[in-house]
Structures are given as structure tokens and as C-alpha cells.
mmCIF file of C-alpha atoms and ligand atoms in Angstrom:
data_model
loop_
_atom_site.group_PDB
_atom_site.id
_atom_site.type_symbol
_atom_site.label_atom_id
_atom_site.label_comp_id
_atom_site.label_asym_id
_atom_site.label_seq_id
_atom_site.Cartn_x
_atom_site.Cartn_y
_atom_site.Cartn_z
ATOM 1 C CA UNK D 23 -183.334 49.912 -119.091
ATOM 2 C CA UNK D 24 -183.091 50.661 -115.371
ATOM 3 C CA UNK D 25 -186.805 51.399 -115.308
ATOM 4 C CA UNK D 26 -187.542 48.072 -116.953
ATOM 5 C CA UNK D 27 -185.284 46.252 -114.506
ATOM 6 C CA UNK D 28 -187.015 47.964 -111.619
ATOM 7 C CA UNK D 29 -190.366 46.942 -112.926
ATOM 8 C CA UNK D 30 -189.204 43.334 -113.266
ATOM 9 C CA UNK D 31 -187.855 43.403 -109.737
ATOM 10 C CA UNK D 32 -191.113 44.892 -108.455
ATOM 11 C CA UNK D 33 -193.126 42.202 -110.244
ATOM 12 C CA UNK D 34 -190.894 39.492 -108.804
ATOM 13 C CA UNK D 35 -191.262 40.958 -105.317
ATOM 14 C CA UNK D 36 -195.044 41.156 -105.681
ATOM 15 C CA UNK D 37 -195.065 37.588 -106.925
ATOM 16 C CA UNK D 38 -193.137 36.289 -103.943
ATOM 17 C CA UNK D 39 -195.306 38.291 -101.542
ATOM 18 C CA UNK D 40 -198.435 36.776 -103.040
ATOM 19 C CA UNK D 41 -196.852 33.346 -102.759
ATOM 20 C CA UNK D 42 -195.988 34.076 -99.128
ATOM 21 C CA UNK D 43 -199.540 35.211 -98.394
ATOM 22 C CA UNK D 44 -200.908 32.017 -99.938
ATOM 23 C CA UNK D 45 -198.575 29.885 -97.892
ATOM 24 C CA UNK D 46 -199.624 31.752 -94.743
ATOM 25 C CA UNK D 47 -203.297 31.119 -95.440
ATOM 26 C CA UNK D 48 -202.699 27.457 -96.226
ATOM 27 C CA UNK D 49 -201.150 26.739 -92.879
ATOM 28 C CA UNK D 50 -203.082 25.113 -90.088
ATOM 29 C CA UNK D 51 -203.112 26.077 -86.406
ATOM 30 C CA UNK D 52 -200.043 23.974 -85.790
ATOM 31 C CA UNK D 53 -198.106 25.746 -88.561
ATOM 32 C CA UNK D 54 -198.299 22.701 -90.787
ATOM 33 C CA UNK D 55 -199.175 22.852 -94.466
ATOM 34 C CA UNK D 56 -202.835 22.159 -95.077
ATOM 35 C CA UNK D 57 -203.877 19.495 -97.515
ATOM 36 C CA UNK D 58 -207.215 19.479 -99.322
ATOM 37 C CA UNK D 59 -208.497 16.816 -96.903
ATOM 38 C CA UNK D 60 -207.713 18.748 -93.721
ATOM 39 C CA UNK D 61 -211.379 19.403 -93.021
ATOM 40 C CA UNK D 62 -210.819 20.191 -89.329
ATOM 41 C CA UNK D 63 -207.472 21.970 -89.467
ATOM 42 C CA UNK D 64 -208.746 24.240 -92.212
ATOM 43 C CA UNK D 65 -211.541 25.718 -90.024
ATOM 44 C CA UNK D 66 -211.229 29.472 -89.462
ATOM 45 C CA UNK D 67 -211.342 29.172 -85.677
ATOM 46 C CA UNK D 68 -211.985 26.810 -82.762
ATOM 47 C CA UNK D 69 -215.740 27.385 -82.785
ATOM 48 C CA UNK D 70 -216.029 26.472 -86.425
ATOM 49 C CA UNK D 71 -213.774 23.456 -85.835
ATOM 50 C CA UNK D 72 -215.983 22.157 -83.007
ATOM 51 C CA UNK D 73 -219.119 22.825 -85.038
ATOM 52 C CA UNK D 74 -217.710 20.675 -87.830
ATOM 53 C CA UNK D 75 -216.849 17.945 -85.325
ATOM 54 C CA UNK D 76 -220.290 18.030 -83.699
ATOM 55 C CA UNK D 77 -221.953 17.673 -87.074
ATOM 56 C CA UNK D 78 -219.833 14.681 -88.009
ATOM 57 C CA UNK D 79 -220.379 12.987 -84.632
ATOM 58 C CA UNK D 80 -224.123 12.931 -85.363
ATOM 59 C CA UNK D 81 -226.885 12.617 -82.765
ATOM 60 C CA UNK D 82 -228.691 9.572 -81.383
ATOM 61 C CA UNK D 83 -229.149 7.730 -84.674
ATOM 62 C CA UNK D 84 -225.577 6.589 -85.102
ATOM 63 C CA UNK D 85 -225.166 5.140 -81.587
ATOM 64 C CA UNK D 86 -228.522 3.385 -82.051
ATOM 65 C CA UNK D 87 -227.258 1.911 -85.288
ATOM 66 C CA UNK D 88 -224.360 0.386 -83.351
ATOM 67 C CA UNK D 89 -226.710 -0.740 -80.569
ATOM 68 C CA UNK D 90 -228.918 -2.511 -83.140
ATOM 69 C CA UNK D 91 -225.882 -4.214 -84.647
ATOM 70 C CA UNK D 92 -224.648 -5.375 -81.245
ATOM 71 C CA UNK D 93 -228.114 -6.529 -80.200
ATOM 72 C CA UNK D 94 -228.080 -8.855 -83.228
ATOM 73 C CA UNK D 95 -224.592 -10.027 -82.231
ATOM 74 C CA UNK D 96 -225.813 -10.631 -78.692
ATOM 75 C CA UNK D 97 -228.543 -12.877 -80.067
ATOM 76 C CA UNK D 98 -226.017 -14.755 -82.229
ATOM 77 C CA UNK D 99 -223.701 -15.182 -79.241
ATOM 78 C CA UNK D 100 -226.532 -16.693 -77.200
ATOM 79 C CA UNK D 101 -227.325 -19.143 -79.981
ATOM 80 C CA UNK D 102 -223.726 -20.353 -79.692
ATOM 81 C CA UNK D 103 -223.880 -20.280 -75.901
ATOM 82 C CA UNK D 104 -220.885 -17.942 -75.978
ATOM 83 C CA UNK D 105 -221.739 -16.049 -72.800
ATOM 84 C CA UNK D 106 -218.478 -14.102 -72.648
ATOM 85 C CA UNK D 107 -219.242 -12.656 -76.065
ATOM 86 C CA UNK D 108 -222.868 -11.979 -75.098
ATOM 87 C CA UNK D 109 -221.750 -10.037 -71.992
ATOM 88 C CA UNK D 110 -219.172 -8.193 -74.083
ATOM 89 C CA UNK D 111 -221.837 -6.937 -76.502
ATOM 90 C CA UNK D 112 -224.267 -6.141 -73.699
ATOM 91 C CA UNK D 113 -221.657 -3.957 -71.949
ATOM 92 C CA UNK D 114 -220.828 -2.175 -75.211
ATOM 93 C CA UNK D 115 -224.524 -1.516 -75.756
ATOM 94 C CA UNK D 116 -224.671 0.291 -72.391
ATOM 95 C CA UNK D 117 -221.530 2.301 -73.188
ATOM 96 C CA UNK D 118 -222.982 3.274 -76.548
ATOM 97 C CA UNK D 119 -226.274 4.404 -75.005
ATOM 98 C CA UNK D 120 -224.360 6.385 -72.327
ATOM 99 C CA UNK D 121 -222.362 8.090 -75.066
ATOM 100 C CA UNK D 122 -225.564 8.704 -77.012
ATOM 101 C CA UNK D 123 -227.266 10.557 -74.158
ATOM 102 C CA UNK D 124 -224.121 12.653 -73.660
ATOM 103 C CA UNK D 125 -224.853 13.993 -77.137
ATOM 104 C CA UNK D 126 -228.648 14.069 -76.768
ATOM 105 C CA UNK D 127 -229.480 14.794 -73.090
ATOM 106 C CA UNK D 128 -233.172 15.013 -73.989
ATOM 107 C CA UNK D 129 -233.147 11.199 -74.305
ATOM 108 C CA UNK D 130 -231.489 10.596 -70.959
ATOM 109 C CA UNK D 131 -234.542 10.350 -68.665
ATOM 110 C CA UNK D 132 -236.026 7.498 -70.720
ATOM 111 C CA UNK D 133 -232.641 5.872 -71.252
ATOM 112 C CA UNK D 134 -231.906 5.829 -67.522
ATOM 113 C CA UNK D 135 -235.355 4.834 -66.288
ATOM 114 C CA UNK D 136 -236.150 2.217 -68.919
ATOM 115 C CA UNK D 137 -232.720 0.850 -69.637
ATOM 116 C CA UNK D 138 -229.472 1.848 -67.902
ATOM 117 C CA UNK D 139 -230.730 1.794 -64.303
ATOM 118 C CA UNK D 140 -233.217 -1.047 -64.720
ATOM 119 C CA UNK D 141 -232.973 -3.574 -67.551
ATOM 120 C CA UNK D 142 -229.225 -3.278 -67.987
ATOM 121 C CA UNK D 143 -228.101 -4.739 -64.610
ATOM 122 C CA UNK D 144 -230.963 -7.255 -64.639
ATOM 123 C CA UNK D 145 -230.046 -8.597 -68.076
ATOM 124 C CA UNK D 146 -226.348 -8.652 -67.195
ATOM 125 C CA UNK D 147 -227.059 -10.757 -64.116
ATOM 126 C CA UNK D 148 -229.050 -13.184 -66.253
ATOM 127 C CA UNK D 149 -226.255 -13.506 -68.813
ATOM 128 C CA UNK D 150 -223.705 -13.987 -66.048
ATOM 129 C CA UNK D 151 -225.463 -17.179 -65.000
ATOM 130 C CA UNK D 152 -224.145 -18.659 -68.246
ATOM 131 C CA UNK D 153 -227.109 -20.983 -68.603
ATOM 132 C CA UNK D 154 -229.460 -21.083 -71.608
ATOM 133 C CA UNK D 155 -232.683 -20.591 -69.613
ATOM 134 C CA UNK D 156 -231.487 -17.575 -67.688
ATOM 135 C CA UNK D 157 -229.717 -16.093 -70.704
ATOM 136 C CA UNK D 158 -232.736 -16.276 -73.029
ATOM 137 C CA UNK D 159 -234.940 -14.877 -70.320
ATOM 138 C CA UNK D 160 -232.472 -12.002 -70.022
ATOM 139 C CA UNK D 161 -232.596 -11.497 -73.789
ATOM 140 C CA UNK D 162 -236.358 -11.199 -73.583
ATOM 141 C CA UNK D 163 -236.030 -8.507 -70.895
ATOM 142 C CA UNK D 164 -233.510 -6.695 -73.107
ATOM 143 C CA UNK D 165 -235.869 -6.728 -76.057
ATOM 144 C CA UNK D 166 -238.745 -5.324 -74.003
ATOM 145 C CA UNK D 167 -236.520 -2.559 -72.622
ATOM 146 C CA UNK D 168 -235.371 -1.500 -76.095
ATOM 147 C CA UNK D 169 -238.932 -1.454 -77.359
ATOM 148 C CA UNK D 170 -240.347 0.424 -74.389
ATOM 149 C CA UNK D 171 -237.805 3.219 -74.822
ATOM 150 C CA UNK D 172 -238.720 3.523 -78.503
ATOM 151 C CA UNK D 173 -242.314 3.878 -77.381
ATOM 152 C CA UNK D 174 -241.448 6.451 -74.710
ATOM 153 C CA UNK D 175 -239.343 8.432 -77.172
ATOM 154 C CA UNK D 176 -242.141 8.386 -79.764
ATOM 155 C CA UNK D 177 -240.319 6.326 -82.364
ATOM 156 C CA UNK D 178 -242.643 3.292 -82.102
ATOM 157 C CA UNK D 179 -242.062 2.526 -85.787
ATOM 158 C CA UNK D 180 -238.566 1.345 -84.743
ATOM 159 C CA UNK D 181 -240.198 -1.643 -83.066
ATOM 160 C CA UNK D 182 -241.691 -2.903 -86.294
ATOM 161 C CA UNK D 183 -238.538 -4.441 -87.713
ATOM 162 C CA UNK D 184 -237.075 -7.919 -88.012
ATOM 163 C CA UNK D 185 -234.478 -7.149 -85.345
ATOM 164 C CA UNK D 186 -237.147 -7.407 -82.675
ATOM 165 C CA UNK D 187 -238.488 -10.682 -84.040
ATOM 166 C CA UNK D 188 -235.243 -12.620 -83.724
ATOM 167 C CA UNK D 189 -236.272 -16.104 -82.685
ATOM 168 C CA UNK D 190 -235.772 -17.448 -79.215
ATOM 169 C CA UNK D 191 -235.298 -21.210 -78.908
ATOM 170 C CA UNK D 192 -238.722 -22.790 -79.105
ATOM 171 C CA UNK D 193 -238.176 -24.815 -75.916
ATOM 172 C CA UNK D 194 -237.475 -21.617 -73.966
ATOM 173 C CA UNK D 195 -240.712 -20.115 -75.206
ATOM 174 C CA UNK D 196 -242.781 -23.195 -74.430
ATOM 175 C CA UNK D 197 -241.419 -23.581 -70.948
ATOM 176 C CA UNK D 198 -242.326 -19.922 -70.347
ATOM 177 C CA UNK D 199 -239.317 -19.490 -68.100
HETATM 178 C C1 HEC Z 10 -233.487 6.474 -75.075
HETATM 179 C C2 HEC Z 10 -234.270 5.277 -75.234
HETATM 180 C C3 HEC Z 10 -233.773 4.213 -76.156
HETATM 181 C C4 HEC Z 10 -233.245 3.003 -75.782
HETATM 182 C C5 HEC Z 10 -232.967 2.496 -74.387
HETATM 183 C C6 HEC Z 10 -233.045 2.259 -77.016
HETATM 184 N N1 HEC Z 10 -233.378 3.019 -78.098
HETATM 185 FE FE1 HEC Z 10 -233.139 2.501 -80.038
HETATM 186 N N2 HEC Z 10 -233.721 4.345 -80.634
HETATM 187 C C7 HEC Z 10 -234.122 5.356 -79.778
HETATM 188 C C8 HEC Z 10 -234.408 6.543 -80.573
HETATM 189 C C9 HEC Z 10 -234.877 7.878 -80.018
HETATM 190 C C10 HEC Z 10 -234.157 6.205 -81.911
HETATM 191 C C11 HEC Z 10 -234.285 7.134 -83.122
HETATM 192 C C12 HEC Z 10 -232.992 7.920 -83.258
HETATM 193 C C13 HEC Z 10 -233.100 9.167 -84.080
HETATM 194 O O1 HEC Z 10 -234.169 9.457 -84.601
HETATM 195 O O2 HEC Z 10 -232.098 9.875 -84.176
HETATM 196 C C14 HEC Z 10 -233.719 4.823 -81.906
HETATM 197 C C15 HEC Z 10 -233.374 4.113 -83.053
HETATM 198 C C16 HEC Z 10 -232.998 2.785 -83.066
HETATM 199 C C17 HEC Z 10 -232.625 2.050 -84.250
HETATM 200 C C18 HEC Z 10 -232.540 2.592 -85.679
HETATM 201 C C19 HEC Z 10 -231.101 3.112 -85.877
HETATM 202 C C20 HEC Z 10 -230.772 3.464 -87.297
HETATM 203 O O3 HEC Z 10 -230.686 4.665 -87.613
HETATM 204 O O4 HEC Z 10 -230.576 2.533 -88.100
HETATM 205 C C21 HEC Z 10 -232.333 0.782 -83.867
HETATM 206 C C22 HEC Z 10 -231.882 -0.370 -84.745
HETATM 207 C C23 HEC Z 10 -232.508 0.734 -82.431
HETATM 208 N N3 HEC Z 10 -232.905 1.961 -81.982
HETATM 209 C C24 HEC Z 10 -232.301 -0.399 -81.682
HETATM 210 C C25 HEC Z 10 -232.318 -0.419 -80.295
HETATM 211 C C26 HEC Z 10 -232.026 -1.596 -79.495
HETATM 212 C C27 HEC Z 10 -231.703 -2.972 -80.036
HETATM 213 C C28 HEC Z 10 -232.094 -1.205 -78.186
HETATM 214 C C29 HEC Z 10 -231.887 -2.031 -76.954
HETATM 215 C C30 HEC Z 10 -230.675 -2.789 -76.821
HETATM 216 C C31 HEC Z 10 -232.443 0.203 -78.184
HETATM 217 N N4 HEC Z 10 -232.591 0.634 -79.470
HETATM 218 C C32 HEC Z 10 -232.588 0.953 -77.037
HETATM 219 C C33 HEC Z 10 -234.239 5.292 -78.415
HETATM 220 C C34 HEC Z 10 -233.822 4.228 -77.625
#
């Protein structure tokens, strides 16, 4: 009887210890309970946590995706003669490219020479004039800068897409200014 009781007590103790161990393992660095979706908090250590973050933050493709999106929005803003919106998107494009080369420093020489230190301020000045002629001329400079960096970075196939054939007002083209 006593033996049996002891065994039951031992089993109960073992059970609670196991439970305790599980709880310990399922706690994050901040002592909080981990849920199944805690993909960062559940990493074994800081290195693994940062590796997971780096992977999710991607490389140059995701910033470029945003840049492409905003370039289309810049074009749409110019069609509406909404120069504030055009400048807004142009500035965000530069920020996105800056953030992109922070992740992929190998792209930074081309990005700086062909875009950030050259076309970017030139295009911005053109947009700031808030006049159709100057703005469309600036858009044309922007397009060339994008395409020349794709060439320099050996992704020429990026230039063969509808994004770089967005129409400019026919009168701007004819006047050649
Ligand atoms: C550093 C030079 C550089 C500049 C400047 C640049 N690009 Fe890119 N772009 C790239 C590279 C490199 C890729 C391919 C990324 C990869 O393979 O991870 C790319 C890819 C893209 C893509 C495909 C993204 C996707 O995955 O869907 C688009 C769209 C794009 N660029 C648009 C633009 C536009 C618009 C501009 C100008 C406003 C621009 N790029 C300026 C280098 C550049």
C-alpha cells in the first residue's frame, strides 16, 4: 500500500517535472510563453534569430519591386499633374534604393554613380518646377537611369517590360524638349 502510494507520488512528481521542463523550453527570451507563430522568439539564440530576419528581409529584389511600383505611380501622378505626389514617390524611390544597397553593398557603386548621385537630384529638380514640360523631361531622365543601372548590373532583361514603355504625352515627345 505504502509502496504503491510512493510510486504514485513519484509518477506525479515526474509528471510535473516534465511539464515544468516543457514550459521552460516553450518560453521566449523575454520569459513569455511562445506561441506556434513566434518564428523569431523561438530561435535558439541571437545569431539564429538574426539569420531568420535577414532571410525574411530578402535582398535587392524586394526593394526593386517597390521601386517599380512607385515608378508606375510617379508616371500616374505626372499624368494628373500632381507634382507633390510625383515628388513624394521619387523621394521614396531613393530611400528604397538606399535601403537596398545597405543589404546588397555590391550594387552600391552602380546605384550611386548612375542614380543616387546623378539622376536623382536632376529629376527632383525637374519635378520641382511643377510644369508639364520639365516634369516629363525629368521622367525621361529617370527612365534612362533605371535602365542604365539594369544594364550595368547585368540584368538587361529587366528593361524589356511594359513598365519602361509607359507613354509620355505625345506633344512632349514631338517637341523634343
Ligand atoms: C543598382 C542599380 C539599379 C537601379 C538604380 C535600379 N535598378 Fe531595378 N533592378 C536592379 C537589379 C540588380 C535588379 C534585379 C534584382 C535581383 O535580381 O535581386 C532590379 C530589378 C528591378 C525590377 C524587378 C523587381 C521584381 O522582382 O519584380 C524592377 C521592376 C526594377 N528593377 C525597376 C527599376 C526602376 C523603375 C528603377 C528606377 C526608378 C530601377 N529599377 C533602378 C538594379 C537597379
